[in-house]
PDB file of C-alpha atoms in Angstrom:
ATOM      1  CA  MET A   2     124.754  99.023  96.754  1.00  0.00           C
ATOM      2  CA  LYS A   3     126.960  98.392  99.838  1.00  0.00           C
ATOM      3  CA  ASP A   4     125.014  96.318 102.397  1.00  0.00           C
ATOM      4  CA  PHE A   5     124.278  97.125 106.266  1.00  0.00           C
ATOM      5  CA  ARG A   6     122.851  95.622 109.092  1.00  0.00           C
ATOM      6  CA  LEU A   7     122.594  98.294 111.555  1.00  0.00           C
ATOM      7  CA  TYR A   8     121.331 101.436 110.757  1.00  0.00           C
ATOM      8  CA  ALA A   9     120.870 104.975 113.500  1.00  0.00           C
ATOM      9  CA  ILE A  10     119.298 107.524 113.068  1.00  0.00           C
ATOM     10  CA  THR A  11     120.035 111.062 114.741  1.00  0.00           C
ATOM     11  CA  GLY A  12     117.598 111.614 117.328  1.00  0.00           C
ATOM     12  CA  GLU A  13     118.706 114.788 119.772  1.00  0.00           C
ATOM     13  CA  SER A  14     115.851 114.852 121.842  1.00  0.00           C
ATOM     14  CA  PHE A  15     117.161 111.855 123.598  1.00  0.00           C
ATOM     15  CA  HIS A  16     120.203 112.092 124.589  1.00  0.00           C
ATOM     16  CA  PRO A  17     120.270 115.837 126.152  1.00  0.00           C
ATOM     17  CA  GLY A  18     123.222 117.385 127.142  1.00  0.00           C
ATOM     18  CA  ARG A  19     125.728 115.235 124.551  1.00  0.00           C
ATOM     19  CA  ALA A  20     126.363 116.498 121.394  1.00  0.00           C
ATOM     20  CA  MET A  21     124.632 114.708 118.536  1.00  0.00           C
ATOM     21  CA  ILE A  22     128.355 114.080 117.048  1.00  0.00           C
ATOM     22  CA  ASP A  23     129.938 112.115 119.641  1.00  0.00           C
ATOM     23  CA  VAL A  24     126.724 109.911 120.256  1.00  0.00           C
ATOM     24  CA  MET A  25     127.239 109.002 116.463  1.00  0.00           C
ATOM     25  CA  GLU A  26     130.250 108.026 117.093  1.00  0.00           C
ATOM     26  CA  GLU A  27     129.616 105.517 119.171  1.00  0.00           C
ATOM     27  CA  ALA A  28     127.438 104.300 117.319  1.00  0.00           C
ATOM     28  CA  ILE A  29     129.615 103.821 114.337  1.00  0.00           C
ATOM     29  CA  LEU A  30     132.272 102.302 116.806  1.00  0.00           C
ATOM     30  CA  GLY A  31     129.668  99.858 118.608  1.00  0.00           C
ATOM     31  CA  GLY A  32     129.264  98.648 114.826  1.00  0.00           C
ATOM     32  CA  CYS A  33     126.018 100.871 113.069  1.00  0.00           C
ATOM     33  CA  ASP A  34     127.272 100.948 109.160  1.00  0.00           C
ATOM     34  CA  ILE A  35     124.868 103.246 108.274  1.00  0.00           C
ATOM     35  CA  ILE A  36     123.707 106.825 109.856  1.00  0.00           C
ATOM     36  CA  GLN A  37     120.960 108.660 108.889  1.00  0.00           C
ATOM     37  CA  LEU A  38     120.767 112.599 109.770  1.00  0.00           C
ATOM     38  CA  ARG A  39     116.864 113.218 110.828  1.00  0.00           C
ATOM     39  CA  ASP A  40     115.681 116.382 111.713  1.00  0.00           C
ATOM     40  CA  LYS A  41     112.437 117.997 111.667  1.00  0.00           C
ATOM     41  CA  LYS A  42     112.478 121.442 113.629  1.00  0.00           C
ATOM     42  CA  SER A  43     115.894 123.182 112.830  1.00  0.00           C
ATOM     43  CA  SER A  44     116.840 125.580 110.627  1.00  0.00           C
ATOM     44  CA  LYS A  45     118.111 124.571 107.254  1.00  0.00           C
ATOM     45  CA  ARG A  46     121.373 126.288 107.811  1.00  0.00           C
ATOM     46  CA  GLU A  47     121.551 124.173 110.893  1.00  0.00           C
ATOM     47  CA  VAL A  48     121.084 121.076 109.254  1.00  0.00           C
ATOM     48  CA  LEU A  49     123.228 122.245 106.685  1.00  0.00           C
ATOM     49  CA  ALA A  50     126.110 122.407 109.607  1.00  0.00           C
ATOM     50  CA  LYS A  51     124.843 119.424 111.111  1.00  0.00           C
ATOM     51  CA  ALA A  52     124.942 117.053 108.012  1.00  0.00           C
ATOM     52  CA  ARG A  53     128.760 118.417 107.272  1.00  0.00           C
ATOM     53  CA  ALA A  54     130.027 117.288 110.181  1.00  0.00           C
ATOM     54  CA  LEU A  55     128.128 113.852 109.750  1.00  0.00           C
ATOM     55  CA  ARG A  56     129.854 113.411 106.534  1.00  0.00           C
ATOM     56  CA  GLU A  57     133.031 113.703 107.645  1.00  0.00           C
ATOM     57  CA  LEU A  58     132.319 111.453 110.593  1.00  0.00           C
ATOM     58  CA  THR A  59     131.498 108.981 108.321  1.00  0.00           C
ATOM     59  CA  ARG A  60     133.981 109.894 105.916  1.00  0.00           C
ATOM     60  CA  ARG A  61     136.326 108.974 108.257  1.00  0.00           C
ATOM     61  CA  TYR A  62     135.061 105.944 109.950  1.00  0.00           C
ATOM     62  CA  GLY A  63     133.938 104.331 105.932  1.00  0.00           C
ATOM     63  CA  VAL A  64     130.312 104.564 107.184  1.00  0.00           C
ATOM     64  CA  THR A  65     127.250 105.146 104.790  1.00  0.00           C
ATOM     65  CA  PHE A  66     125.714 108.696 105.578  1.00  0.00           C
ATOM     66  CA  ILE A  67     121.829 109.171 104.376  1.00  0.00           C
ATOM     67  CA  VAL A  68     119.834 112.579 105.336  1.00  0.00           C
ATOM     68  CA  ASN A  69     116.303 112.307 105.514  1.00  0.00           C
ATOM     69  CA  ASP A  70     114.005 114.320 103.265  1.00  0.00           C
ATOM     70  CA  HIS A  71     116.568 117.842 102.624  1.00  0.00           C
ATOM     71  CA  ILE A  72     117.305 116.510  99.266  1.00  0.00           C
ATOM     72  CA  ASP A  73     119.213 120.038  98.492  1.00  0.00           C
ATOM     73  CA  VAL A  74     121.716 119.103 101.612  1.00  0.00           C
ATOM     74  CA  ALA A  75     122.604 115.768 100.725  1.00  0.00           C
ATOM     75  CA  LEU A  76     123.733 117.403  97.606  1.00  0.00           C
ATOM     76  CA  ALA A  77     125.629 120.332  99.007  1.00  0.00           C
ATOM     77  CA  VAL A  78     127.201 117.981 101.218  1.00  0.00           C
ATOM     78  CA  ASP A  79     127.708 114.827  99.028  1.00  0.00           C
ATOM     79  CA  ALA A  80     125.853 112.620 101.524  1.00  0.00           C
ATOM     80  CA  ASP A  81     125.714 108.996 100.222  1.00  0.00           C
ATOM     81  CA  GLY A  82     121.608 108.835  99.646  1.00  0.00           C
ATOM     82  CA  ILE A  83     118.734 110.347 100.723  1.00  0.00           C
ATOM     83  CA  HIS A  84     115.753 108.843 102.551  1.00  0.00           C
ATOM     84  CA  ILE A  85     112.025 109.734 101.720  1.00  0.00           C
ATOM     85  CA  GLY A  86     108.417 108.933 103.507  1.00  0.00           C
ATOM     86  CA  GLN A  87     105.038 108.518 101.457  1.00  0.00           C
ATOM     87  CA  ASP A  88     104.461 111.896 101.144  1.00  0.00           C
ATOM     88  CA  ASP A  89     108.191 113.596 100.358  1.00  0.00           C
ATOM     89  CA  LEU A  90     108.853 113.998  96.279  1.00  0.00           C
ATOM     90  CA  PRO A  91     107.678 111.055  94.464  1.00  0.00           C
ATOM     91  CA  LEU A  92     110.883 108.801  93.904  1.00  0.00           C
ATOM     92  CA  ALA A  93     111.071 109.145  90.376  1.00  0.00           C
ATOM     93  CA  GLU A  94     111.802 112.826  90.949  1.00  0.00           C
ATOM     94  CA  ALA A  95     114.513 112.309  93.491  1.00  0.00           C
ATOM     95  CA  ARG A  96     115.879 110.344  91.400  1.00  0.00           C
ATOM     96  CA  LYS A  97     116.204 112.954  88.537  1.00  0.00           C
ATOM     97  CA  LEU A  98     117.769 114.964  91.578  1.00  0.00           C
ATOM     98  CA  VAL A  99     120.116 112.643  93.406  1.00  0.00           C
ATOM     99  CA  GLY A 100     121.576 110.361  90.450  1.00  0.00           C
ATOM    100  CA  ASN A 101     122.857 107.030  91.332  1.00  0.00           C
ATOM    101  CA  LYS A 102     122.995 107.979  95.344  1.00  0.00           C
ATOM    102  CA  TRP A 103     121.256 105.574  97.751  1.00  0.00           C
ATOM    103  CA  ILE A 104     117.167 106.116  98.107  1.00  0.00           C
ATOM    104  CA  GLY A 105     115.357 104.601 100.810  1.00  0.00           C
ATOM    105  CA  VAL A 106     111.716 104.737 100.862  1.00  0.00           C
ATOM    106  CA  SER A 107     109.682 104.443 104.551  1.00  0.00           C
ATOM    107  CA  THR A 108     106.982 102.004 103.499  1.00  0.00           C
ATOM    108  CA  HIS A 109     103.725 101.112 106.216  1.00  0.00           C
ATOM    109  CA  ALA A 110     101.904  98.475 103.939  1.00  0.00           C
ATOM    110  CA  ILE A 111     102.683  95.659 101.618  1.00  0.00           C
ATOM    111  CA  GLU A 112     101.472  97.683  98.424  1.00  0.00           C
ATOM    112  CA  GLU A 113     104.134 100.696  99.276  1.00  0.00           C
ATOM    113  CA  ALA A 114     106.857  98.374  98.798  1.00  0.00           C
ATOM    114  CA  ARG A 115     105.743  96.422  95.959  1.00  0.00           C
ATOM    115  CA  GLN A 116     105.884 100.249  94.735  1.00  0.00           C
ATOM    116  CA  ALA A 117     108.645 101.306  96.392  1.00  0.00           C
ATOM    117  CA  GLU A 118     110.713  98.191  94.653  1.00  0.00           C
ATOM    118  CA  ARG A 119     108.839  99.044  91.438  1.00  0.00           C
ATOM    119  CA  ASP A 120     110.183 102.740  91.252  1.00  0.00           C
ATOM    120  CA  GLY A 121     113.756 101.842  91.711  1.00  0.00           C
ATOM    121  CA  ALA A 122     114.008 102.497  95.207  1.00  0.00           C
ATOM    122  CA  ASP A 123     117.261 101.121  96.784  1.00  0.00           C
ATOM    123  CA  TYR A 124     116.069  99.971 100.063  1.00  0.00           C
ATOM    124  CA  ILE A 125     112.453 100.576 102.156  1.00  0.00           C
ATOM    125  CA  GLY A 126     112.115 101.322 105.730  1.00  0.00           C
ATOM    126  CA  VAL A 127     109.659  98.871 107.083  1.00  0.00           C
ATOM    127  CA  GLY A 128     107.396  99.643 109.614  1.00  0.00           C
ATOM    128  CA  PRO A 129     106.993 101.337 112.834  1.00  0.00           C
ATOM    129  CA  VAL A 130     106.883  97.912 113.871  1.00  0.00           C
ATOM    130  CA  PHE A 131     106.064  98.719 117.728  1.00  0.00           C
ATOM    131  CA  PRO A 132     104.740 101.979 118.796  1.00  0.00           C
ATOM    132  CA  THR A 133     106.924 104.587 119.000  1.00  0.00           C
ATOM    133  CA  LYS A 134     107.799 108.017 120.368  1.00  0.00           C
ATOM    134  CA  SER A 135     110.824 108.809 117.489  1.00  0.00           C
ATOM    135  CA  LYS A 136     108.545 110.504 115.033  1.00  0.00           C
ATOM    136  CA  GLU A 137     105.590 113.236 115.583  1.00  0.00           C
ATOM    137  CA  ASP A 138     103.669 111.684 112.709  1.00  0.00           C
ATOM    138  CA  VAL A 139     102.243 108.411 114.523  1.00  0.00           C
ATOM    139  CA  VAL A 140     101.380 105.560 112.180  1.00  0.00           C
ATOM    140  CA  ALA A 141      99.593 102.684 113.597  1.00  0.00           C
ATOM    141  CA  PRO A 142     102.296  99.908 114.804  1.00  0.00           C
ATOM    142  CA  VAL A 143     102.241  97.465 111.245  1.00  0.00           C
ATOM    143  CA  THR A 144     103.384  94.303 113.216  1.00  0.00           C
ATOM    144  CA  THR A 145     105.556  91.405 112.754  1.00  0.00           C
ATOM    145  CA  SER A 146     103.414  90.298 109.988  1.00  0.00           C
ATOM    146  CA  TYR A 147     104.074  92.857 108.002  1.00  0.00           C
ATOM    147  CA  VAL A 148     107.960  92.439 108.517  1.00  0.00           C
ATOM    148  CA  ARG A 149     107.195  88.630 107.350  1.00  0.00           C
ATOM    149  CA  GLN A 150     105.366  90.052 104.125  1.00  0.00           C
ATOM    150  CA  VAL A 151     107.804  91.864 102.624  1.00  0.00           C
ATOM    151  CA  ALA A 152     110.900  88.558 104.432  1.00  0.00           C
ATOM    152  CA  ALA A 153     108.597  86.773 101.732  1.00  0.00           C
ATOM    153  CA  GLU A 154     108.498  89.222  98.802  1.00  0.00           C
ATOM    154  CA  ILE A 155     110.313  92.083  98.476  1.00  0.00           C
ATOM    155  CA  ARG A 156     113.895  91.332  96.943  1.00  0.00           C
ATOM    156  CA  ILE A 157     115.248  94.813  97.948  1.00  0.00           C
ATOM    157  CA  PRO A 158     117.228  95.270 100.869  1.00  0.00           C
ATOM    158  CA  PHE A 159     114.474  96.512 103.744  1.00  0.00           C
ATOM    159  CA  VAL A 160     115.589  97.784 107.510  1.00  0.00           C
ATOM    160  CA  ALA A 161     112.630  97.527 110.391  1.00  0.00           C
ATOM    161  CA  ILE A 162     112.386 100.017 112.366  1.00  0.00           C
ATOM    162  CA  GLY A 163     109.801 101.538 114.713  1.00  0.00           C
ATOM    163  CA  GLY A 164     109.654 100.964 118.663  1.00  0.00           C
ATOM    164  CA  ILE A 165     113.037  97.993 118.138  1.00  0.00           C
ATOM    165  CA  LYS A 166     114.594  97.752 121.477  1.00  0.00           C
ATOM    166  CA  LEU A 167     117.052  95.021 122.540  1.00  0.00           C
ATOM    167  CA  HIS A 168     114.286  93.159 124.801  1.00  0.00           C
ATOM    168  CA  ASN A 169     111.755  92.879 121.510  1.00  0.00           C
ATOM    169  CA  VAL A 170     114.253  92.470 118.652  1.00  0.00           C
ATOM    170  CA  ASP A 171     114.320  89.005 118.492  1.00  0.00           C
ATOM    171  CA  GLN A 172     110.718  88.965 117.031  1.00  0.00           C
ATOM    172  CA  VAL A 173     111.316  91.500 114.265  1.00  0.00           C
ATOM    173  CA  LEU A 174     114.508  89.063 113.320  1.00  0.00           C
ATOM    174  CA  GLU A 175     112.316  85.540 113.858  1.00  0.00           C
ATOM    175  CA  ALA A 176     110.215  87.260 111.493  1.00  0.00           C
ATOM    176  CA  GLY A 177     112.782  87.856 108.587  1.00  0.00           C
ATOM    177  CA  ALA A 178     114.655  90.514 109.388  1.00  0.00           C
ATOM    178  CA  THR A 179     118.026  90.757 108.895  1.00  0.00           C
ATOM    179  CA  ARG A 180     118.313  95.091 109.230  1.00  0.00           C
ATOM    180  CA  ILE A 181     117.662  96.851 111.863  1.00  0.00           C
ATOM    181  CA  CYS A 182     117.446 100.429 112.927  1.00  0.00           C
ATOM    182  CA  ALA A 183     116.753 102.069 116.232  1.00  0.00           C
ATOM    183  CA  ILE A 184     116.280 105.884 117.309  1.00  0.00           C
ATOM    184  CA  SER A 185     116.386 106.012 120.942  1.00  0.00           C
ATOM    185  CA  GLU A 186     117.508 102.266 121.695  1.00  0.00           C
ATOM    186  CA  ILE A 187     120.887 103.175 120.258  1.00  0.00           C
ATOM    187  CA  VAL A 188     121.251 107.359 120.751  1.00  0.00           C
ATOM    188  CA  GLY A 189     119.330 107.280 124.106  1.00  0.00           C
ATOM    189  CA  SER A 190     121.630 104.837 125.602  1.00  0.00           C
ATOM    190  CA  ALA A 191     123.708 105.381 128.458  1.00  0.00           C
ATOM    191  CA  ASP A 192     126.370 103.321 126.832  1.00  0.00           C
ATOM    192  CA  VAL A 193     125.421 103.667 123.010  1.00  0.00           C
ATOM    193  CA  LYS A 194     128.700 101.761 121.705  1.00  0.00           C
ATOM    194  CA  GLY A 195     127.407  98.683 123.903  1.00  0.00           C
ATOM    195  CA  THR A 196     123.982  98.992 122.870  1.00  0.00           C
ATOM    196  CA  CYS A 197     124.679  99.008 119.496  1.00  0.00           C
ATOM    197  CA  GLN A 198     127.114  95.618 120.510  1.00  0.00           C
ATOM    198  CA  SER A 199     124.485  93.782 121.636  1.00  0.00           C
ATOM    199  CA  PHE A 200     121.470  94.297 118.198  1.00  0.00           C
ATOM    200  CA  LEU A 201     124.591  93.121 116.592  1.00  0.00           C
ATOM    201  CA  ALA A 202     125.256  90.005 118.546  1.00  0.00           C
ATOM    202  CA  LYS A 203     121.517  88.878 118.426  1.00  0.00           C
ATOM    203  CA  MET A 204     121.218  89.492 115.160  1.00  0.00           C
ATOM    204  CA  ASP A 205     124.482  87.434 114.605  1.00  0.00           C
ATOM    205  CA  ALA A 206     122.839  84.701 116.692  1.00  0.00           C
ATOM    206  CA  TYR A 207     120.110  84.279 114.170  1.00  0.00           C
ATOM    207  CA  ALA A 208     122.267  84.471 111.226  1.00  0.00           C
ATOM    208  CA  ALA A 209     123.551  81.163 112.541  1.00  0.00           C
ATOM    209  CA  LYS A 210     120.311  80.029 112.813  1.00  0.00           C
ATOM    210  CA  ARG A 211     119.280  80.562 109.638  1.00  0.00           C
ATOM    211  CA  ALA A 212     122.352  79.589 108.563  1.00  0.00           C
ATOM    212  CA  SER A 213     122.057  75.818 110.260  1.00  0.00           C
ATOM    213  CA  GLY A 214     118.280  76.069 109.015  1.00  0.00           C
ATOM    214  CA  SER A 215     116.501  75.866 112.765  1.00  0.00           C
ATOM    215  CA  SER A 216     115.465  79.363 112.607  1.00  0.00           C
ATOM    216  CA  ARG A 217     111.726  78.323 112.331  1.00  0.00           C
TER     217      ARG A 217
END
């Protein structure tokens, strides 16, 4: 499994007037190494068209491409993987459909994380860490305490997500996260590339602190 650090998710409502493909290319140029298409409102045909465009973009840059929920679309465009939630198709059933493609699972509590790991998830989402407006199905913030739990116990990769901004990402990194996902802070930025670079600079600083043993 190719490792990753900065995970960007599409959120077209956060950048009116700018094309999704242009925004996501800027995110990649800024250092995002995994891109997820998340679209709960468009028709299947529209989602497929967006997925095809993002598949071409991510292939060009050698970046991992994930499709949220739409397993059929992910298979149709040969995406690198899918991401599912707690109310979606069970992981075991999804695995039968996608084979060795990545499967990511959203988790909001340590038992969900443990279950995802037992079931063979390739990575998990941990969140929402902070309050967020990026999802309509509001889940109470899990806070950085859940990030600490996962960092201490779960061995598969995890990505912290939900309300993460440049001004609060230090708290998430301090809690043990080494992979960060942002939606509105990245795609809604006037400087998408620069915002991604700023996230990575903060992550580099914490990685250096951990390596020197001074992060605690």
